[in-house]
Amino acid sequence: MTIQVERLSKKFRIDQVLNSLSFKLEAGEKMSIVGPSGSGKTTLLRILAGLEIPDQGTILLEEKDVTRLSARKRNIGLVFQQPLLFPHMTVAENIAYGAHMNGKKTESTVKDLLAAVNLTEASAQFPAELSGGQQQRAALARALANEPEILLLDEPFSSLDPNLRQDMRYWVRDLLDKRGITSIFVTHDREEAMLMGDKIGVFHEGTFQQFATAEEIKRNPRNPFIVEFFDHHLLLNDQQYVHIQDIQFSEPSGPCITYEAELLQTTFRFSEKVAHLYVKEFDEKITLPTPDDDLSKHIELYIPKDAVQHFQSDGKCNDEQ
Amino acid sequence: MRLFRNKPWFLLLPALLFLILPSYGLATAILESIRGTDGFTGEHYETLFASDRFTASFLFSVRTALIASVLSLAAGVLLTRTFSGYLEKNIPRLSVWLPMVFPHLVWGYIMILLFAETGLFSQLLVSLGWIESSNEFPIWTRDSNGIGIILTYIWKEIPFVILMLFPVYSAIPRSYYDLVETLGGSRWDQFKTVEWPRILPVLLEVFLIIFAFTLTAYEVPALLGTTFPEMVSVLSYQWFYSGSFEDRPLAFAAMTGTSFLIMLGALAAYLYLNRKRMRAMRGRL
């Protein structure tokens, strides 16, 4: 099922939450929407689900305009931040409820989904008896039992501990792949966005600042916001940036730019020593892989001039999709 | 505090002390209801159950209490779910709860002032020319259907129902309604799946409280009821204070039987609410 959103706008009093947002997703594609907290990602999801009506714009499902269709008639599933399992129903009953609401055969669907989410043995348990991860898996199964044409996931792992969250990411991505479900995953976590989406929509000020693959975003960030939001680059000014890996601790042979930095702390990431630095020139903190030898408190950073990149477009995103 | 942790039954002491008086009353009533001239006997119960007056009174009482309780609950649920957002504000909430401040007897008198054949509404309809005389106004006080009693209790108990239900409605996450909607559920499904399981335990408890009260309270039926059939509380009062001492055990037997019925209802409700599914609803497994 394809979903096409055209020039979607929504305003709450003076807040322009969506500003002429457009994108298209092909059947079976997975998309992540990432952006700062409070940027309106959840509102976008609620509009797509039919829980809010946009002020302007259209939502097309397989060419059919569903913009004014209520959520109950739209057949778009939504997995919420909290599992929201019905506490008086067992796991199996919760999943059956999802199937039943859509008039689907329940028995075989429930059995299949219980197996798919590894909850067969917990089928007779009540939500209060389950762990956080089990609850979220049951919630996902309930949404899938409803056989939605598009599945929306609104930060479903945010309440889980980091280890469980990581496991759930791989597991859910795998499940969505196997079932070929078109999905939109909302998160504020950049790594999660890269893991869960074939494409990433970086959402800010009511629109996508960039809508591309993770690789493309890293290779060619579209504007200063993208550079500042992800940790891949250092923003030099409104037109220029540099890839983090091009910043050096020792002076290169060719022409370069030099910046003074203050060492705040060193830690380890993926067995590699990283330095947390404050660059006074930009009033910004950056994190760089560093050689093992001890760094002094005040250091100099060198950027080869040929490593400096320029933003290539006008910084806008929607017109090009 | 450590003492309370080690011996939790200490915490029950205030409740036990409070229960001394009603327990003494109940025990005395039971004793009196089975005491005969030659020791214990069941003859008072035999006389009671054979009495047409008691049967009529008991059925009338149960019917009246049942109607008043169910209608209070239904109206309370309807009002709470409709205005739960509005009730978050102090003034609307206080105005709803205001009737609870006044005793039942006051509301009974207000009912007479408003709904009696010579009451305010009757006079109003006559002056508007809708009815020719106050005789045409329906009999809603001191009537054999107990309408006045039912109206008084409904009026008085609805705020109590709202008081008990409001916290439950306030605690329901709005996302549950959205969830049911995205799954394709209707407004009825939202009520059935999201609200009903949450309010059911409270409704059961409130029903028992209101039912027990309306079944056995004296002042409102005495003020607004007829001489036949009278509520069981009024009948018991008459038996207790009648000139004949032979009627007194009947009053005790009637009240003991009624108490037994209420306790049976409370036990059934407790067993129902203590099932695993209901405990799961409250997260107490």
XYZ file of C-alpha atoms in Angstrom:
606
model
C 0.000 0.000 0.000
C 1.491 3.350 -1.014
C 0.913 6.478 1.010
C 1.249 9.924 -0.466
C 1.054 13.095 1.581
C 0.670 16.377 -0.256
C 1.185 19.827 1.238
C -0.136 18.936 4.674
C -0.565 21.863 7.062
C -1.800 22.083 10.628
C -1.855 24.974 13.032
C -2.673 24.957 16.745
C -3.454 28.576 17.623
C -0.204 30.337 16.677
C 1.924 27.179 16.374
C 2.393 26.038 12.792
C 2.903 22.342 13.553
C 2.864 21.149 9.941
C 3.919 23.451 7.161
C 3.061 22.201 3.672
C 4.617 18.791 4.297
C 4.824 16.346 1.394
C 6.277 12.860 0.972
C 5.536 9.554 -0.679
C 6.164 6.040 0.531
C 5.963 2.963 -1.716
C 4.361 -0.319 -0.642
C 6.499 -2.196 1.884
C 8.839 0.749 2.454
C 9.883 1.675 5.954
C 10.329 5.299 6.871
C 11.610 6.940 10.035
C 10.638 10.392 11.121
C 13.167 11.914 13.465
C 13.243 15.332 15.025
C 13.619 17.164 18.306
C 11.080 16.528 21.082
C 7.998 18.694 20.750
C 8.528 19.345 17.050
C 5.122 17.922 16.079
C 6.057 14.396 14.984
C 3.250 12.849 17.017
C 0.745 15.328 15.564
C 1.816 14.268 12.077
C 1.277 10.637 13.011
C -2.131 11.416 14.535
C -3.149 13.187 11.332
C -2.011 10.230 9.240
C -3.952 7.879 11.554
C -7.079 10.006 11.267
C -7.143 11.158 14.889
C -6.637 14.793 13.857
C -7.840 16.641 10.783
C -5.286 18.759 8.897
C -6.080 22.380 8.006
C -4.858 21.850 4.461
C -3.412 19.145 2.250
C -4.321 15.608 1.258
C -3.449 12.092 2.321
C -3.734 9.463 -0.415
C -3.706 5.734 0.214
C -3.256 3.965 -3.139
C -4.522 7.116 -4.884
C -7.635 7.198 -2.666
C -8.129 10.414 -0.725
C -8.583 9.538 2.970
C -7.882 13.011 4.396
C -11.356 13.446 5.895
C -11.939 9.781 6.701
C -12.220 8.988 10.425
C -9.571 6.822 12.063
C -11.962 3.899 12.458
C -12.518 3.724 8.693
C -8.973 4.392 7.583
C -7.316 1.027 8.331
C -4.063 2.571 9.463
C -2.606 0.952 12.584
C -0.957 2.954 15.312
C 1.386 1.625 17.978
C 1.628 4.148 20.812
C 4.500 5.109 23.096
C 2.866 3.124 25.888
C 1.648 -0.422 25.144
C -1.933 0.469 26.170
C -2.933 -3.156 26.566
C -6.382 -3.634 28.042
C -5.524 -4.661 31.610
C -8.569 -6.916 32.072
C -7.786 -8.960 28.961
C -5.154 -11.666 28.589
C -2.453 -11.338 25.928
C -4.425 -13.573 23.563
C -7.627 -11.615 24.193
C -5.845 -8.328 23.540
C -4.578 -9.607 20.207
C -7.977 -11.135 19.387
C -9.544 -7.753 20.072
C -7.440 -6.232 17.293
C -8.577 -8.915 14.854
C -12.188 -8.812 16.009
C -12.477 -5.033 15.543
C -11.705 -5.446 11.879
C -14.067 -8.383 11.444
C -11.175 -10.756 10.803
C -11.046 -14.436 11.781
C -9.540 -14.394 15.211
C -8.408 -17.881 16.206
C -5.759 -18.604 13.585
C -4.667 -14.948 13.444
C -4.091 -14.849 17.192
C -2.174 -18.124 17.131
C 0.073 -16.953 14.292
C 0.730 -13.575 15.881
C 1.429 -15.038 19.310
C 4.088 -17.209 17.660
C 5.407 -14.255 15.619
C 5.903 -12.108 18.711
C 7.199 -15.010 20.841
C 4.362 -14.779 23.335
C 2.682 -18.156 22.861
C 3.550 -19.236 26.390
C 2.314 -15.955 27.840
C -0.973 -16.021 25.938
C -3.101 -16.576 29.049
C -1.283 -13.983 31.136
C -2.616 -10.541 31.937
C -0.614 -7.416 31.007
C 0.284 -6.797 34.670
C 2.197 -10.094 34.596
C 4.341 -9.147 31.573
C 7.636 -7.287 31.251
C 7.787 -3.964 29.384
C 9.178 -5.606 26.248
C 6.540 -8.351 26.284
C 3.818 -5.732 26.688
C 5.078 -3.732 23.711
C 5.326 -6.915 21.593
C 1.740 -7.779 22.520
C 0.667 -4.244 21.570
C 2.397 -4.620 18.215
C 0.707 -7.988 17.653
C -2.671 -6.424 18.452
C -2.030 -3.703 15.877
C -0.958 -6.292 13.297
C -4.019 -8.460 14.050
C -6.072 -5.583 12.755
C -4.304 -6.090 9.400
C -3.607 -2.397 8.787
C -2.520 -1.255 5.356
C -0.024 1.152 6.916
C 1.504 0.787 10.367
C 2.507 3.880 12.324
C 4.779 3.502 15.337
C 5.064 6.425 17.743
C 8.275 5.978 19.745
C 7.131 2.532 20.863
C 10.400 1.672 22.612
C 10.897 4.896 24.531
C 9.761 3.389 27.822
C 12.065 0.347 27.549
C 15.561 0.017 28.986
C 18.445 0.476 26.472
C 19.317 -3.221 26.011
C 15.721 -4.252 25.490
C 15.189 -1.281 23.190
C 18.035 -2.419 20.954
C 16.684 -5.982 20.777
C 13.193 -4.715 19.979
C 14.457 -2.531 17.136
C 16.001 -5.458 15.251
C 13.079 -7.683 16.061
C 10.390 -5.232 14.895
C 12.306 -4.319 11.754
C 12.642 -7.987 10.914
C 8.925 -8.583 11.529
C 7.913 -5.627 9.335
C 10.251 -6.882 6.588
C 8.840 -10.403 6.721
C 5.265 -9.142 6.496
C 6.032 -6.488 3.885
C 4.200 -3.820 5.866
C 4.523 -0.167 4.873
C 5.519 1.567 8.070
C 6.308 4.977 9.493
C 8.377 5.022 12.656
C 8.578 8.162 14.735
C 11.478 8.696 17.113
C 13.704 11.417 18.535
C 16.639 9.012 18.601
C 18.886 9.415 15.543
C 20.361 5.924 15.751
C 16.908 4.405 16.067
C 15.769 6.389 13.034
C 18.630 4.974 10.971
C 17.893 1.442 12.155
C 14.155 1.493 11.614
C 13.783 3.328 8.317
C 14.911 2.741 4.759
C 14.443 6.487 4.432
C 14.615 9.138 7.121
C 12.514 12.272 7.254
C 14.266 14.809 9.487
C 11.358 16.796 10.870
C 11.702 20.367 12.106
C 9.558 23.499 11.896
C 6.627 21.616 10.407
C 8.394 20.065 7.493
C 11.144 17.636 6.473
C 14.482 19.398 6.461
C 15.757 16.395 4.536
C 14.091 13.208 3.348
C 16.704 10.680 2.275
C 18.585 7.539 3.227
C 20.925 7.615 6.232
C 23.872 7.325 3.856
C 22.739 10.323 1.810
C 22.127 12.413 4.932
C 25.643 11.685 6.148
C 27.240 12.272 2.737
C 25.283 15.324 1.800
C 23.456 17.123 4.620
C 21.042 19.604 3.174
C 21.218 22.485 5.637
C 22.714 23.661 8.942
C 19.881 22.088 10.968
C 20.723 18.606 9.634
C 24.386 19.150 10.459
C 23.592 20.233 13.991
C 20.994 17.521 14.560
C 23.248 14.626 13.572
C 26.753 14.136 14.970
C 28.382 13.459 11.608
C 29.700 16.965 10.921
C 30.879 20.216 12.403
C 29.028 23.287 11.211
C 31.480 26.042 10.302
C 28.944 28.636 9.194
C 25.613 28.860 7.348
C 27.200 27.691 4.104
C 30.016 25.383 5.173
C 30.550 22.245 7.201
C 33.122 19.552 7.629
C 32.867 15.811 8.209
C 33.924 14.862 11.727
C 36.443 12.314 10.428
C 38.237 15.082 8.501
C 39.068 17.019 11.689
C 42.617 16.283 12.783
C 44.627 16.711 15.992
C 47.940 17.268 14.158
C 48.706 19.788 11.484
C 48.256 18.375 7.947
C 50.706 19.016 5.145
C 48.391 21.167 2.987
C 46.539 24.411 3.762
C 44.212 24.145 6.711
C 42.003 26.020 9.158
C 42.875 25.903 12.850
C 40.512 26.109 15.802
C 41.229 26.082 19.501
C 39.370 23.559 21.587
C 39.104 22.664 25.237
C 39.155 19.008 26.242
C 36.166 18.310 28.493
C 36.431 14.560 28.910
C 37.536 11.383 27.212
C 35.368 8.267 27.042
C 35.211 5.083 24.992
C 32.805 4.252 22.190
C 32.920 0.901 20.408
C 36.334 0.283 22.041
C 37.634 3.514 20.571
C 38.768 6.466 22.669
C 36.719 9.587 21.978
C 37.385 13.151 23.080
C 34.556 15.468 24.124
C 35.663 18.933 23.114
C 34.364 22.452 23.444
C 35.126 24.593 20.404
C 34.951 28.191 21.563
C 34.776 29.611 18.040
C 31.404 27.918 17.455
C 30.321 27.755 21.104
C 29.707 24.088 20.485
C 30.609 20.736 21.989
C 31.777 18.018 19.610
C 32.913 14.426 20.006
C 35.912 13.126 18.029
C 37.743 9.814 17.856
C 41.155 10.480 19.276
C 44.580 8.802 19.264
C 45.346 6.833 22.419
C 48.018 9.196 23.687
C 47.055 11.705 26.355
C 45.647 15.011 25.185
C 46.353 18.292 26.911
C 43.534 20.446 28.278
C 43.864 23.000 25.484
C 44.389 21.609 22.021
C 44.252 22.736 18.426
C 42.035 21.190 15.792
C 43.059 21.251 12.128
C 40.672 21.117 9.198
C 42.233 20.695 5.738
C 40.789 23.374 3.481
C 39.903 20.831 0.797
C 37.758 18.955 3.362
C 35.416 21.918 3.858
C 32.031 21.191 2.236
C 29.330 23.574 1.026
C 25.563 23.091 1.273
C 24.449 22.399 -2.266
C 20.766 23.330 -2.323
C 18.584 26.108 -0.992
C 18.163 24.007 2.110
C 14.534 23.173 1.440
C 13.356 19.666 0.995
C 9.722 19.279 0.034
C 9.873 20.601 -3.523
C 12.254 17.878 -4.556
C 10.230 14.872 -3.476
C 5.207 2.854 62.814
C 7.279 -0.327 63.109
C 4.560 -1.695 65.358
C 2.031 -1.200 62.568
C 4.325 -2.877 60.069
C 4.786 -5.926 62.247
C 1.162 -6.241 63.339
C -1.040 -4.892 60.578
C -4.202 -5.755 62.497
C -3.380 -2.785 64.729
C -4.420 -0.651 61.778
C -7.857 -2.224 61.979
C -8.370 -1.081 65.572
C -10.153 2.220 64.761
C -12.510 0.392 62.397
C -13.153 -2.325 64.997
C -13.859 0.269 67.681
C -16.256 2.017 65.330
C -18.002 -1.271 64.610
C -18.712 -2.014 68.300
C -21.999 -0.128 68.340
C -23.518 -1.436 65.076
C -22.216 -4.937 65.865
C -23.915 -4.804 69.254
C -27.118 -3.649 67.562
C -26.951 -6.395 64.958
C -26.158 -9.081 67.524
C -29.030 -7.916 69.754
C -31.419 -7.838 66.788
C -30.422 -11.369 65.785
C -30.835 -12.569 69.373
C -34.216 -10.888 69.789
C -35.410 -12.276 66.459
C -34.773 -15.847 67.542
C -35.687 -15.559 71.228
C -38.949 -17.184 72.250
C -40.662 -17.691 75.563
C -38.958 -21.094 75.969
C -35.512 -20.374 74.485
C -34.495 -20.008 70.880
C -37.123 -20.320 68.166
C -37.705 -19.699 64.467
C -41.375 -18.866 64.899
C -40.881 -15.102 64.411
C -39.356 -15.727 60.988
C -42.193 -18.139 60.141
C -44.718 -15.455 61.120
C -42.781 -12.826 59.200
C -42.526 -14.809 55.965
C -46.192 -15.779 56.214
C -47.201 -12.132 56.588
C -48.704 -10.628 53.410
C -47.965 -7.171 54.769
C -44.273 -7.979 55.128
C -44.089 -9.637 51.692
C -45.712 -6.601 50.046
C -43.503 -4.250 52.038
C -40.322 -6.194 51.247
C -41.052 -6.429 47.515
C -41.979 -2.735 47.413
C -38.775 -1.838 49.265
C -36.519 -3.915 47.025
C -38.224 -2.578 43.897
C -38.004 1.041 45.076
C -34.378 0.715 46.214
C -33.434 -1.093 43.000
C -35.012 1.541 40.739
C -33.521 4.432 42.731
C -30.056 2.829 42.784
C -29.968 1.832 39.109
C -31.303 5.193 37.918
C -28.840 7.079 40.154
C -25.971 5.036 38.764
C -27.108 5.431 35.158
C -27.569 9.187 35.511
C -24.290 9.479 37.434
C -22.344 7.607 34.735
C -23.959 9.664 31.984
C -23.242 12.961 33.723
C -19.687 12.058 34.739
C -18.613 10.836 31.298
C -20.266 13.810 29.589
C -18.889 16.482 31.888
C -15.703 14.887 33.258
C -13.552 17.568 31.562
C -15.778 20.337 32.891
C -15.767 18.792 36.366
C -11.989 19.266 36.572
C -12.791 22.900 37.431
C -13.554 23.658 41.078
C -16.841 25.556 40.814
C -18.696 23.064 38.581
C -17.421 20.218 40.764
C -18.539 21.905 43.992
C -21.956 22.766 42.544
C -22.497 19.126 41.585
C -21.536 17.930 45.035
C -23.558 20.582 46.845
C -26.698 18.411 47.274
C -24.635 16.011 49.380
C -24.283 18.642 52.080
C -28.023 18.645 52.828
C -29.638 15.772 54.738
C -32.027 13.413 52.979
C -34.880 14.837 55.008
C -34.307 18.302 53.518
C -34.497 16.897 50.002
C -37.640 15.025 51.012
C -39.284 18.308 52.014
C -38.082 19.971 48.820
C -39.722 17.144 46.862
C -43.007 17.828 48.647
C -42.684 21.571 48.012
C -42.023 20.979 44.344
C -43.972 17.864 43.359
C -46.933 17.589 45.747
C -50.418 18.077 44.223
C -50.420 21.522 45.837
C -46.707 22.052 45.202
C -44.844 24.639 43.192
C -44.926 22.846 39.827
C -48.620 22.081 40.166
C -49.367 25.748 40.907
C -47.146 26.808 38.034
C -48.955 24.549 35.558
C -52.322 25.819 36.810
C -51.251 29.457 36.436
C -49.935 28.708 32.939
C -53.301 27.144 32.141
C -51.783 23.774 31.229
C -53.957 22.046 33.838
C -57.281 23.301 35.169
C -56.709 22.507 38.823
C -54.039 21.010 41.029
C -56.145 17.815 41.230
C -55.025 17.032 37.683
C -51.357 17.054 38.708
C -50.038 13.442 38.961
C -49.561 12.033 42.443
C -45.810 11.857 42.930
C -45.565 12.185 46.697
C -47.062 9.747 49.178
C -47.911 7.575 46.165
C -48.191 3.802 46.075
C -45.502 3.565 43.376
C -42.881 5.236 45.544
C -42.131 7.871 42.886
C -41.464 10.589 45.477
C -39.079 8.304 47.371
C -37.285 7.295 44.165
C -36.951 10.907 42.968
C -35.569 12.037 46.316
C -32.969 9.299 46.383
C -31.974 9.827 42.746
C -31.555 13.541 43.353
C -29.528 12.940 46.475
C -27.406 10.004 45.260
C -26.361 11.222 41.797
C -23.741 13.594 43.282
C -22.418 10.689 45.346
C -22.113 8.554 42.194
C -20.303 11.417 40.434
C -18.011 11.850 43.450
C -17.027 8.186 43.239
C -16.756 7.957 39.436
C -14.997 11.235 38.716
C -11.514 10.078 39.854
C -11.897 6.931 37.749
C -12.765 8.910 34.629
C -9.972 11.404 35.315
C -7.466 8.560 35.441
C -8.377 7.006 32.077
C -5.601 7.840 29.582
C -7.130 9.500 26.490
C -4.840 7.374 24.308
C -7.048 4.344 25.032
C -9.929 6.020 23.200
C -7.612 6.763 20.253
C -6.376 3.197 20.305
C -9.871 1.716 20.008
C -10.640 4.179 17.224
C -7.539 3.247 15.220
C -8.464 -0.417 15.621
C -11.823 0.385 14.004
C -13.943 0.497 17.156
C -17.068 2.625 17.593
C -17.987 4.932 20.496
C -19.822 1.993 22.048
C -16.636 -0.101 21.776
C -14.748 2.696 23.506
C -17.233 2.652 26.380
C -17.387 -1.141 26.558
C -13.636 -1.759 26.423
C -12.071 1.318 27.961
C -14.570 2.694 30.470
C -16.786 -0.171 31.602
C -14.057 -2.452 33.041
C -12.688 0.519 35.002
C -15.968 1.795 36.368
C -17.533 -1.608 37.044
C -15.860 -2.188 40.453
C -16.791 1.329 41.577
C -20.328 0.945 40.261
C -20.744 -2.312 42.155
C -19.516 -0.768 45.381
C -21.618 2.357 44.937
C -24.649 0.262 44.020
C -24.308 -1.741 47.223
C -23.976 1.407 49.322
C -26.955 3.165 47.725
C -29.092 0.033 47.599
C -28.425 -0.813 51.244
C -29.151 2.750 52.278
C -32.354 3.209 50.259
C -33.605 -0.213 51.312
C -33.284 0.476 55.006
C -33.374 4.259 55.550
C -36.386 5.503 57.432
C -36.912 9.261 57.140
C -37.603 9.667 53.395
C -40.119 6.761 53.122
C -41.767 7.947 56.346
C -42.161 11.417 54.844
C -42.988 10.527 51.245
C -44.384 6.980 51.386
C -47.936 5.652 51.739
C -49.363 3.516 54.514
C -49.525 0.486 52.215
C -47.247 -0.828 50.937
C -44.745 0.840 53.202
C -40.972 0.447 53.030
C -39.606 -2.316 55.271
C -37.870 0.267 57.480
C -41.183 2.026 58.141
C -42.936 -1.277 58.814
C -40.211 -2.360 61.234
C -40.408 0.973 63.022
C -44.167 0.569 63.373
C -43.782 -2.986 64.695
C -41.095 -1.876 67.118
C -43.050 1.062 68.556
C -46.532 -0.418 68.313
C -48.325 -1.043 71.573
C -47.929 -4.817 71.247
C -44.665 -6.352 72.491
C -45.446 -9.393 70.317
C -44.603 -7.360 67.206
C -41.138 -6.373 68.359
C -39.418 -9.683 67.434
C -40.977 -9.280 63.976
C -39.254 -5.899 63.625
C -35.950 -7.524 64.632
C -36.518 -10.458 62.267
C -37.362 -8.089 59.375
C -34.212 -6.015 59.939
C -32.036 -9.094 60.491
C -33.337 -10.654 57.277
C -32.700 -7.429 55.364
C -29.182 -7.144 56.792
C -28.510 -10.763 55.822
C -29.644 -10.026 52.269
C -27.339 -7.001 52.050
C -24.400 -8.953 53.454
C -25.035 -11.704 50.923
C -24.954 -9.095 48.160
C -21.734 -7.625 49.536
C -20.140 -11.077 49.704
C -21.165 -11.866 46.116
C -19.746 -8.518 44.961
C -16.510 -9.142 46.871
C -16.091 -12.597 45.321
C -16.806 -11.168 41.872
C -14.352 -8.292 42.291
C -11.708 -10.591 43.677
C -11.534 -12.751 40.544
C -8.177 -12.728 38.785
C -9.502 -10.731 35.841
C -10.816 -7.985 38.103
C -7.619 -7.923 40.137
C -5.655 -7.684 36.885
C -7.732 -4.614 36.035
C -6.447 -2.979 39.210
C -2.906 -4.299 38.609
C -3.056 -6.405 41.796
C -2.056 -9.895 40.794
